[in-house]
Amino acid sequence: MPKFMDVHSGFVGVTADELNAAHDADLKIEGEEGVHFASAWLDPVAGKVFCLSTGPNREAVMRIHERAGHPTTEVYEIASEV
Amino acid sequence: MPKFMDVHSGFVGVTADELNAAHDADLKIEGEEGVHFASAWLDPVAGKVFCLSTGPNREAVMRIHERAGHPTTEVYEIASEV
């Protein structure tokens, strides 16, 4: 299953609770697209969130994030990791 | 120990072997700054690499990447993860 890293911008001042709530919103519907969001990392000063996921394709990842209320078009397919 | 996500751009067409070699170059000297690069993810189509690390501060992460031959100023300090 392909793996993806996606990036959200503009999340300045977001709290850990808000990150958890956003992640839970993804988890609640991700199965409908065969996606799974494994991890998310937040920098609330720069306003960046990085999400690591698996899924069938970039579009499926984008659809879940959009339906969960935090759309992004910055989704990268991971070919290699170390 | 603070955790960081950093982003490299312009790595279009980089191979898995080249990613491994770049990561090894970091590992070889990271101890001198108290940094550890835990994981790196490559999208060779978009030319992006994401590195997850721990270290004392952003500057230490930047110095190791620069000395290893792949500088970036895009280093985000992670306040929360899920």
mmCIF file with all atom_site columns, C-alpha atoms in Angstrom:
data_model
loop_
_atom_site.group_PDB
_atom_site.id
_atom_site.type_symbol
_atom_site.label_atom_id
_atom_site.label_alt_id
_atom_site.label_comp_id
_atom_site.label_asym_id
_atom_site.label_entity_id
_atom_site.label_seq_id
_atom_site.pdbx_PDB_ins_code
_atom_site.Cartn_x
_atom_site.Cartn_y
_atom_site.Cartn_z
_atom_site.occupancy
_atom_site.B_iso_or_equiv
_atom_site.pdbx_formal_charge
_atom_site.auth_seq_id
_atom_site.auth_comp_id
_atom_site.auth_asym_id
_atom_site.auth_atom_id
_atom_site.pdbx_PDB_model_num
ATOM 1   C CA . MET A 1 1  ? 0.000   0.000  0.000  1.00 0.00 ? 1  MET A CA 1
ATOM 2   C CA . PRO A 1 2  ? 1.483   3.378  -0.967 1.00 0.00 ? 2  PRO A CA 1
ATOM 3   C CA . LYS A 1 3  ? 2.605   5.667  1.827  1.00 0.00 ? 3  LYS A CA 1
ATOM 4   C CA . PHE A 1 4  ? 2.101   9.435  1.874  1.00 0.00 ? 4  PHE A CA 1
ATOM 5   C CA . MET A 1 5  ? 3.361   12.479 3.748  1.00 0.00 ? 5  MET A CA 1
ATOM 6   C CA . ASP A 1 6  ? 1.080   15.479 3.609  1.00 0.00 ? 6  ASP A CA 1
ATOM 7   C CA . VAL A 1 7  ? 1.611   19.011 4.832  1.00 0.00 ? 7  VAL A CA 1
ATOM 8   C CA . HIS A 1 8  ? -0.879  21.524 6.222  1.00 0.00 ? 8  HIS A CA 1
ATOM 9   C CA . SER A 1 9  ? -0.095  25.212 6.652  1.00 0.00 ? 9  SER A CA 1
ATOM 10  C CA . GLY A 1 10 ? -1.814  27.940 8.646  1.00 0.00 ? 10 GLY A CA 1
ATOM 11  C CA . PHE A 1 11 ? -2.220  25.927 11.869 1.00 0.00 ? 11 PHE A CA 1
ATOM 12  C CA . VAL A 1 12 ? -0.641  28.653 14.012 1.00 0.00 ? 12 VAL A CA 1
ATOM 13  C CA . GLY A 1 13 ? -1.514  28.360 17.689 1.00 0.00 ? 13 GLY A CA 1
ATOM 14  C CA . VAL A 1 14 ? -3.202  24.973 17.364 1.00 0.00 ? 14 VAL A CA 1
ATOM 15  C CA . THR A 1 15 ? -3.164  22.989 20.616 1.00 0.00 ? 15 THR A CA 1
ATOM 16  C CA . ALA A 1 16 ? -2.440  19.325 21.236 1.00 0.00 ? 16 ALA A CA 1
ATOM 17  C CA . ASP A 1 17 ? -6.151  18.784 21.940 1.00 0.00 ? 17 ASP A CA 1
ATOM 18  C CA . GLU A 1 18 ? -7.077  20.367 18.610 1.00 0.00 ? 18 GLU A CA 1
ATOM 19  C CA . LEU A 1 19 ? -4.511  18.186 16.823 1.00 0.00 ? 19 LEU A CA 1
ATOM 20  C CA . ASN A 1 20 ? -6.023  15.112 18.475 1.00 0.00 ? 20 ASN A CA 1
ATOM 21  C CA . ALA A 1 21 ? -9.543  16.199 17.471 1.00 0.00 ? 21 ALA A CA 1
ATOM 22  C CA . ALA A 1 22 ? -8.471  16.772 13.853 1.00 0.00 ? 22 ALA A CA 1
ATOM 23  C CA . HIS A 1 23 ? -6.755  13.379 13.760 1.00 0.00 ? 23 HIS A CA 1
ATOM 24  C CA . ASP A 1 24 ? -9.834  11.690 15.256 1.00 0.00 ? 24 ASP A CA 1
ATOM 25  C CA . ALA A 1 25 ? -11.985 13.296 12.536 1.00 0.00 ? 25 ALA A CA 1
ATOM 26  C CA . ASP A 1 26 ? -9.716  11.644 9.937  1.00 0.00 ? 26 ASP A CA 1
ATOM 27  C CA . LEU A 1 27 ? -9.788  8.274  11.706 1.00 0.00 ? 27 LEU A CA 1
ATOM 28  C CA . LYS A 1 28 ? -13.579 8.284  11.859 1.00 0.00 ? 28 LYS A CA 1
ATOM 29  C CA . ILE A 1 29 ? -13.980 8.265  8.049  1.00 0.00 ? 29 ILE A CA 1
ATOM 30  C CA . GLU A 1 30 ? -10.619 7.104  6.664  1.00 0.00 ? 30 GLU A CA 1
ATOM 31  C CA . GLY A 1 31 ? -11.818 3.512  6.218  1.00 0.00 ? 31 GLY A CA 1
ATOM 32  C CA . GLU A 1 32 ? -14.326 4.593  3.597  1.00 0.00 ? 32 GLU A CA 1
ATOM 33  C CA . GLU A 1 33 ? -11.401 5.354  1.272  1.00 0.00 ? 33 GLU A CA 1
ATOM 34  C CA . GLY A 1 34 ? -8.997  2.621  2.426  1.00 0.00 ? 34 GLY A CA 1
ATOM 35  C CA . VAL A 1 35 ? -6.760  5.281  3.975  1.00 0.00 ? 35 VAL A CA 1
ATOM 36  C CA . HIS A 1 36 ? -5.057  5.152  7.384  1.00 0.00 ? 36 HIS A CA 1
ATOM 37  C CA . PHE A 1 37 ? -3.476  8.156  9.072  1.00 0.00 ? 37 PHE A CA 1
ATOM 38  C CA . ALA A 1 38 ? -0.667  6.714  11.190 1.00 0.00 ? 38 ALA A CA 1
ATOM 39  C CA . SER A 1 39 ? 0.966   9.813  12.694 1.00 0.00 ? 39 SER A CA 1
ATOM 40  C CA . ALA A 1 40 ? 0.710   13.589 12.729 1.00 0.00 ? 40 ALA A CA 1
ATOM 41  C CA . TRP A 1 41 ? 3.286   16.126 13.916 1.00 0.00 ? 41 TRP A CA 1
ATOM 42  C CA . LEU A 1 42 ? 2.451   19.745 14.786 1.00 0.00 ? 42 LEU A CA 1
ATOM 43  C CA . ASP A 1 43 ? 4.566   22.896 14.887 1.00 0.00 ? 43 ASP A CA 1
ATOM 44  C CA . PRO A 1 44 ? 2.066   25.499 16.191 1.00 0.00 ? 44 PRO A CA 1
ATOM 45  C CA . VAL A 1 45 ? 4.596   28.342 15.895 1.00 0.00 ? 45 VAL A CA 1
ATOM 46  C CA . ALA A 1 46 ? 5.139   27.891 12.147 1.00 0.00 ? 46 ALA A CA 1
ATOM 47  C CA . GLY A 1 47 ? 1.586   26.552 11.800 1.00 0.00 ? 47 GLY A CA 1
ATOM 48  C CA . LYS A 1 48 ? 2.647   23.332 10.072 1.00 0.00 ? 48 LYS A CA 1
ATOM 49  C CA . VAL A 1 49 ? 1.182   19.846 10.448 1.00 0.00 ? 49 VAL A CA 1
ATOM 50  C CA . PHE A 1 50 ? 2.770   16.785 8.818  1.00 0.00 ? 50 PHE A CA 1
ATOM 51  C CA . CYS A 1 51 ? 0.681   13.616 8.444  1.00 0.00 ? 51 CYS A CA 1
ATOM 52  C CA . LEU A 1 52 ? 1.987   10.173 7.542  1.00 0.00 ? 52 LEU A CA 1
ATOM 53  C CA . SER A 1 53 ? -0.571  7.859  5.987  1.00 0.00 ? 53 SER A CA 1
ATOM 54  C CA . THR A 1 54 ? -1.146  4.820  3.834  1.00 0.00 ? 54 THR A CA 1
ATOM 55  C CA . GLY A 1 55 ? -3.806  4.613  1.167  1.00 0.00 ? 55 GLY A CA 1
ATOM 56  C CA . PRO A 1 56 ? -4.581  3.691  -2.420 1.00 0.00 ? 56 PRO A CA 1
ATOM 57  C CA . ASN A 1 57 ? -3.572  7.073  -3.916 1.00 0.00 ? 57 ASN A CA 1
ATOM 58  C CA . ARG A 1 58 ? -3.057  10.791 -3.216 1.00 0.00 ? 58 ARG A CA 1
ATOM 59  C CA . GLU A 1 59 ? -6.625  11.677 -4.126 1.00 0.00 ? 59 GLU A CA 1
ATOM 60  C CA . ALA A 1 60 ? -8.054  9.362  -1.457 1.00 0.00 ? 60 ALA A CA 1
ATOM 61  C CA . VAL A 1 61 ? -5.844  10.981 1.186  1.00 0.00 ? 61 VAL A CA 1
ATOM 62  C CA . MET A 1 62 ? -6.955  14.437 0.012  1.00 0.00 ? 62 MET A CA 1
ATOM 63  C CA . ARG A 1 63 ? -10.635 13.489 0.080  1.00 0.00 ? 63 ARG A CA 1
ATOM 64  C CA . ILE A 1 64 ? -10.492 12.258 3.691  1.00 0.00 ? 64 ILE A CA 1
ATOM 65  C CA . HIS A 1 65 ? -8.643  15.374 4.873  1.00 0.00 ? 65 HIS A CA 1
ATOM 66  C CA . GLU A 1 66 ? -11.098 17.609 3.012  1.00 0.00 ? 66 GLU A CA 1
ATOM 67  C CA . ARG A 1 67 ? -14.178 15.852 4.415  1.00 0.00 ? 67 ARG A CA 1
ATOM 68  C CA . ALA A 1 68 ? -12.637 15.978 7.916  1.00 0.00 ? 68 ALA A CA 1
ATOM 69  C CA . GLY A 1 69 ? -12.371 19.749 7.630  1.00 0.00 ? 69 GLY A CA 1
ATOM 70  C CA . HIS A 1 70 ? -8.653  20.317 6.955  1.00 0.00 ? 70 HIS A CA 1
ATOM 71  C CA . PRO A 1 71 ? -8.020  20.094 3.212  1.00 0.00 ? 71 PRO A CA 1
ATOM 72  C CA . THR A 1 72 ? -4.549  20.183 1.675  1.00 0.00 ? 72 THR A CA 1
ATOM 73  C CA . THR A 1 73 ? -3.239  19.642 -1.829 1.00 0.00 ? 73 THR A CA 1
ATOM 74  C CA . GLU A 1 74 ? 0.300   19.096 -0.550 1.00 0.00 ? 74 GLU A CA 1
ATOM 75  C CA . VAL A 1 75 ? 0.391   15.298 -0.485 1.00 0.00 ? 75 VAL A CA 1
ATOM 76  C CA . TYR A 1 76 ? 3.649   13.500 -1.323 1.00 0.00 ? 76 TYR A CA 1
ATOM 77  C CA . GLU A 1 77 ? 3.891   9.850  -2.280 1.00 0.00 ? 77 GLU A CA 1
ATOM 78  C CA . ILE A 1 78 ? 6.793   8.187  -0.486 1.00 0.00 ? 78 ILE A CA 1
ATOM 79  C CA . ALA A 1 79 ? 8.963   5.988  -2.692 1.00 0.00 ? 79 ALA A CA 1
ATOM 80  C CA . SER A 1 80 ? 11.704  5.279  -0.158 1.00 0.00 ? 80 SER A CA 1
ATOM 81  C CA . GLU A 1 81 ? 12.272  5.653  3.547  1.00 0.00 ? 81 GLU A CA 1
ATOM 82  C CA . VAL A 1 82 ? 15.082  5.043  5.934  1.00 0.00 ? 82 VAL A CA 1
ATOM 83  C CA . MET B 1 1  ? 14.669  16.299 23.939 1.00 0.00 ? 1  MET B CA 1
ATOM 84  C CA . PRO B 1 2  ? 12.918  18.448 21.313 1.00 0.00 ? 2  PRO B CA 1
ATOM 85  C CA . LYS B 1 3  ? 11.772  16.728 18.141 1.00 0.00 ? 3  LYS B CA 1
ATOM 86  C CA . PHE B 1 4  ? 12.015  18.240 14.663 1.00 0.00 ? 4  PHE B CA 1
ATOM 87  C CA . MET B 1 5  ? 10.632  17.674 11.191 1.00 0.00 ? 5  MET B CA 1
ATOM 88  C CA . ASP B 1 6  ? 12.692  19.163 8.401  1.00 0.00 ? 6  ASP B CA 1
ATOM 89  C CA . VAL B 1 7  ? 11.974  19.443 4.702  1.00 0.00 ? 7  VAL B CA 1
ATOM 90  C CA . HIS B 1 8  ? 14.357  19.349 1.730  1.00 0.00 ? 8  HIS B CA 1
ATOM 91  C CA . SER B 1 9  ? 13.331  20.385 -1.768 1.00 0.00 ? 9  SER B CA 1
ATOM 92  C CA . GLY B 1 10 ? 14.951  19.775 -5.147 1.00 0.00 ? 10 GLY B CA 1
ATOM 93  C CA . PHE B 1 11 ? 15.645  16.049 -4.649 1.00 0.00 ? 11 PHE B CA 1
ATOM 94  C CA . VAL B 1 12 ? 13.972  15.087 -7.923 1.00 0.00 ? 12 VAL B CA 1
ATOM 95  C CA . GLY B 1 13 ? 15.017  11.672 -9.187 1.00 0.00 ? 13 GLY B CA 1
ATOM 96  C CA . VAL B 1 14 ? 16.931  10.727 -6.041 1.00 0.00 ? 14 VAL B CA 1
ATOM 97  C CA . THR B 1 15 ? 17.174  6.949  -5.546 1.00 0.00 ? 15 THR B CA 1
ATOM 98  C CA . ALA B 1 16 ? 16.732  4.851  -2.420 1.00 0.00 ? 16 ALA B CA 1
ATOM 99  C CA . ASP B 1 17 ? 20.505  4.256  -2.365 1.00 0.00 ? 17 ASP B CA 1
ATOM 100 C CA . GLU B 1 18 ? 21.163  7.981  -2.508 1.00 0.00 ? 18 GLU B CA 1
ATOM 101 C CA . LEU B 1 19 ? 18.678  8.573  0.320  1.00 0.00 ? 19 LEU B CA 1
ATOM 102 C CA . ASN B 1 20 ? 20.468  5.937  2.386  1.00 0.00 ? 20 ASN B CA 1
ATOM 103 C CA . ALA B 1 21 ? 23.859  7.520  1.642  1.00 0.00 ? 21 ALA B CA 1
ATOM 104 C CA . ALA B 1 22 ? 22.582  10.983 2.639  1.00 0.00 ? 22 ALA B CA 1
ATOM 105 C CA . HIS B 1 23 ? 21.100  9.594  5.857  1.00 0.00 ? 23 HIS B CA 1
ATOM 106 C CA . ASP B 1 24 ? 24.354  7.754  6.646  1.00 0.00 ? 24 ASP B CA 1
ATOM 107 C CA . ALA B 1 25 ? 26.251  11.036 6.187  1.00 0.00 ? 25 ALA B CA 1
ATOM 108 C CA . ASP B 1 26 ? 24.003  12.584 8.847  1.00 0.00 ? 26 ASP B CA 1
ATOM 109 C CA . LEU B 1 27 ? 24.379  9.621  11.219 1.00 0.00 ? 27 LEU B CA 1
ATOM 110 C CA . LYS B 1 28 ? 28.159  9.751  10.971 1.00 0.00 ? 28 LYS B CA 1
ATOM 111 C CA . ILE B 1 29 ? 28.404  13.237 12.516 1.00 0.00 ? 29 ILE B CA 1
ATOM 112 C CA . GLU B 1 30 ? 25.081  13.814 14.297 1.00 0.00 ? 30 GLU B CA 1
ATOM 113 C CA . GLY B 1 31 ? 26.487  12.843 17.699 1.00 0.00 ? 31 GLY B CA 1
ATOM 114 C CA . GLU B 1 32 ? 28.795  15.851 17.666 1.00 0.00 ? 32 GLU B CA 1
ATOM 115 C CA . GLU B 1 33 ? 25.725  18.078 18.064 1.00 0.00 ? 33 GLU B CA 1
ATOM 116 C CA . GLY B 1 34 ? 23.560  15.756 20.172 1.00 0.00 ? 34 GLY B CA 1
ATOM 117 C CA . VAL B 1 35 ? 21.216  15.246 17.206 1.00 0.00 ? 35 VAL B CA 1
ATOM 118 C CA . HIS B 1 36 ? 19.678  11.973 16.017 1.00 0.00 ? 36 HIS B CA 1
ATOM 119 C CA . PHE B 1 37 ? 17.977  11.532 12.667 1.00 0.00 ? 37 PHE B CA 1
ATOM 120 C CA . ALA B 1 38 ? 15.376  8.834  13.243 1.00 0.00 ? 38 ALA B CA 1
ATOM 121 C CA . SER B 1 39 ? 13.596  8.594  9.875  1.00 0.00 ? 39 SER B CA 1
ATOM 122 C CA . ALA B 1 40 ? 13.602  10.095 6.397  1.00 0.00 ? 40 ALA B CA 1
ATOM 123 C CA . TRP B 1 41 ? 10.904  9.869  3.714  1.00 0.00 ? 41 TRP B CA 1
ATOM 124 C CA . LEU B 1 42 ? 11.531  10.582 0.019  1.00 0.00 ? 42 LEU B CA 1
ATOM 125 C CA . ASP B 1 43 ? 9.215   11.616 -2.797 1.00 0.00 ? 43 ASP B CA 1
ATOM 126 C CA . PRO B 1 44 ? 11.580  11.638 -5.812 1.00 0.00 ? 44 PRO B CA 1
ATOM 127 C CA . VAL B 1 45 ? 8.855   12.880 -8.170 1.00 0.00 ? 45 VAL B CA 1
ATOM 128 C CA . ALA B 1 46 ? 8.181   16.085 -6.219 1.00 0.00 ? 46 ALA B CA 1
ATOM 129 C CA . GLY B 1 47 ? 11.795  16.115 -5.017 1.00 0.00 ? 47 GLY B CA 1
ATOM 130 C CA . LYS B 1 48 ? 10.887  16.310 -1.322 1.00 0.00 ? 48 LYS B CA 1
ATOM 131 C CA . VAL B 1 49 ? 12.600  14.676 1.632  1.00 0.00 ? 49 VAL B CA 1
ATOM 132 C CA . PHE B 1 50 ? 11.161  14.822 5.166  1.00 0.00 ? 50 PHE B CA 1
ATOM 133 C CA . CYS B 1 51 ? 13.438  14.024 8.122  1.00 0.00 ? 51 CYS B CA 1
ATOM 134 C CA . LEU B 1 52 ? 12.324  13.377 11.685 1.00 0.00 ? 52 LEU B CA 1
ATOM 135 C CA . SER B 1 53 ? 14.966  14.037 14.324 1.00 0.00 ? 53 SER B CA 1
ATOM 136 C CA . THR B 1 54 ? 15.652  14.812 17.951 1.00 0.00 ? 54 THR B CA 1
ATOM 137 C CA . GLY B 1 55 ? 18.199  17.351 19.092 1.00 0.00 ? 55 GLY B CA 1
ATOM 138 C CA . PRO B 1 56 ? 18.879  20.296 21.372 1.00 0.00 ? 56 PRO B CA 1
ATOM 139 C CA . ASN B 1 57 ? 17.581  22.952 18.924 1.00 0.00 ? 57 ASN B CA 1
ATOM 140 C CA . ARG B 1 58 ? 16.845  23.796 15.273 1.00 0.00 ? 58 ARG B CA 1
ATOM 141 C CA . GLU B 1 59 ? 20.291  25.219 14.673 1.00 0.00 ? 59 GLU B CA 1
ATOM 142 C CA . ALA B 1 60 ? 21.990  21.950 15.637 1.00 0.00 ? 60 ALA B CA 1
ATOM 143 C CA . VAL B 1 61 ? 19.788  20.040 13.183 1.00 0.00 ? 61 VAL B CA 1
ATOM 144 C CA . MET B 1 62 ? 20.608  22.575 10.461 1.00 0.00 ? 62 MET B CA 1
ATOM 145 C CA . ARG B 1 63 ? 24.344  22.399 11.139 1.00 0.00 ? 63 ARG B CA 1
ATOM 146 C CA . ILE B 1 64 ? 24.450  18.590 10.801 1.00 0.00 ? 64 ILE B CA 1
ATOM 147 C CA . HIS B 1 65 ? 22.445  18.634 7.560  1.00 0.00 ? 65 HIS B CA 1
ATOM 148 C CA . GLU B 1 66 ? 24.661  21.401 6.168  1.00 0.00 ? 66 GLU B CA 1
ATOM 149 C CA . ARG B 1 67 ? 27.912  19.628 7.065  1.00 0.00 ? 67 ARG B CA 1
ATOM 150 C CA . ALA B 1 68 ? 26.519  16.373 5.603  1.00 0.00 ? 68 ALA B CA 1
ATOM 151 C CA . GLY B 1 69 ? 25.991  18.153 2.284  1.00 0.00 ? 69 GLY B CA 1
ATOM 152 C CA . HIS B 1 70 ? 22.216  18.730 2.200  1.00 0.00 ? 70 HIS B CA 1
ATOM 153 C CA . PRO B 1 71 ? 21.428  22.012 3.950  1.00 0.00 ? 71 PRO B CA 1
ATOM 154 C CA . THR B 1 72 ? 17.895  23.214 4.640  1.00 0.00 ? 72 THR B CA 1
ATOM 155 C CA . THR B 1 73 ? 16.462  26.104 6.612  1.00 0.00 ? 73 THR B CA 1
ATOM 156 C CA . GLU B 1 74 ? 13.034  24.472 6.749  1.00 0.00 ? 74 GLU B CA 1
ATOM 157 C CA . VAL B 1 75 ? 13.213  22.866 10.204 1.00 0.00 ? 75 VAL B CA 1
ATOM 158 C CA . TYR B 1 76 ? 10.051  22.696 12.318 1.00 0.00 ? 76 TYR B CA 1
ATOM 159 C CA . GLU B 1 77 ? 10.018  22.079 16.057 1.00 0.00 ? 77 GLU B CA 1
ATOM 160 C CA . ILE B 1 78 ? 7.314   19.562 16.970 1.00 0.00 ? 78 ILE B CA 1
ATOM 161 C CA . ALA B 1 79 ? 5.213   20.556 19.985 1.00 0.00 ? 79 ALA B CA 1
ATOM 162 C CA . SER B 1 80 ? 2.632   17.755 19.710 1.00 0.00 ? 80 SER B CA 1
ATOM 163 C CA . GLU B 1 81 ? 2.210   14.495 17.887 1.00 0.00 ? 81 GLU B CA 1
ATOM 164 C CA . VAL B 1 82 ? -0.451  11.866 17.614 1.00 0.00 ? 82 VAL B CA 1
#
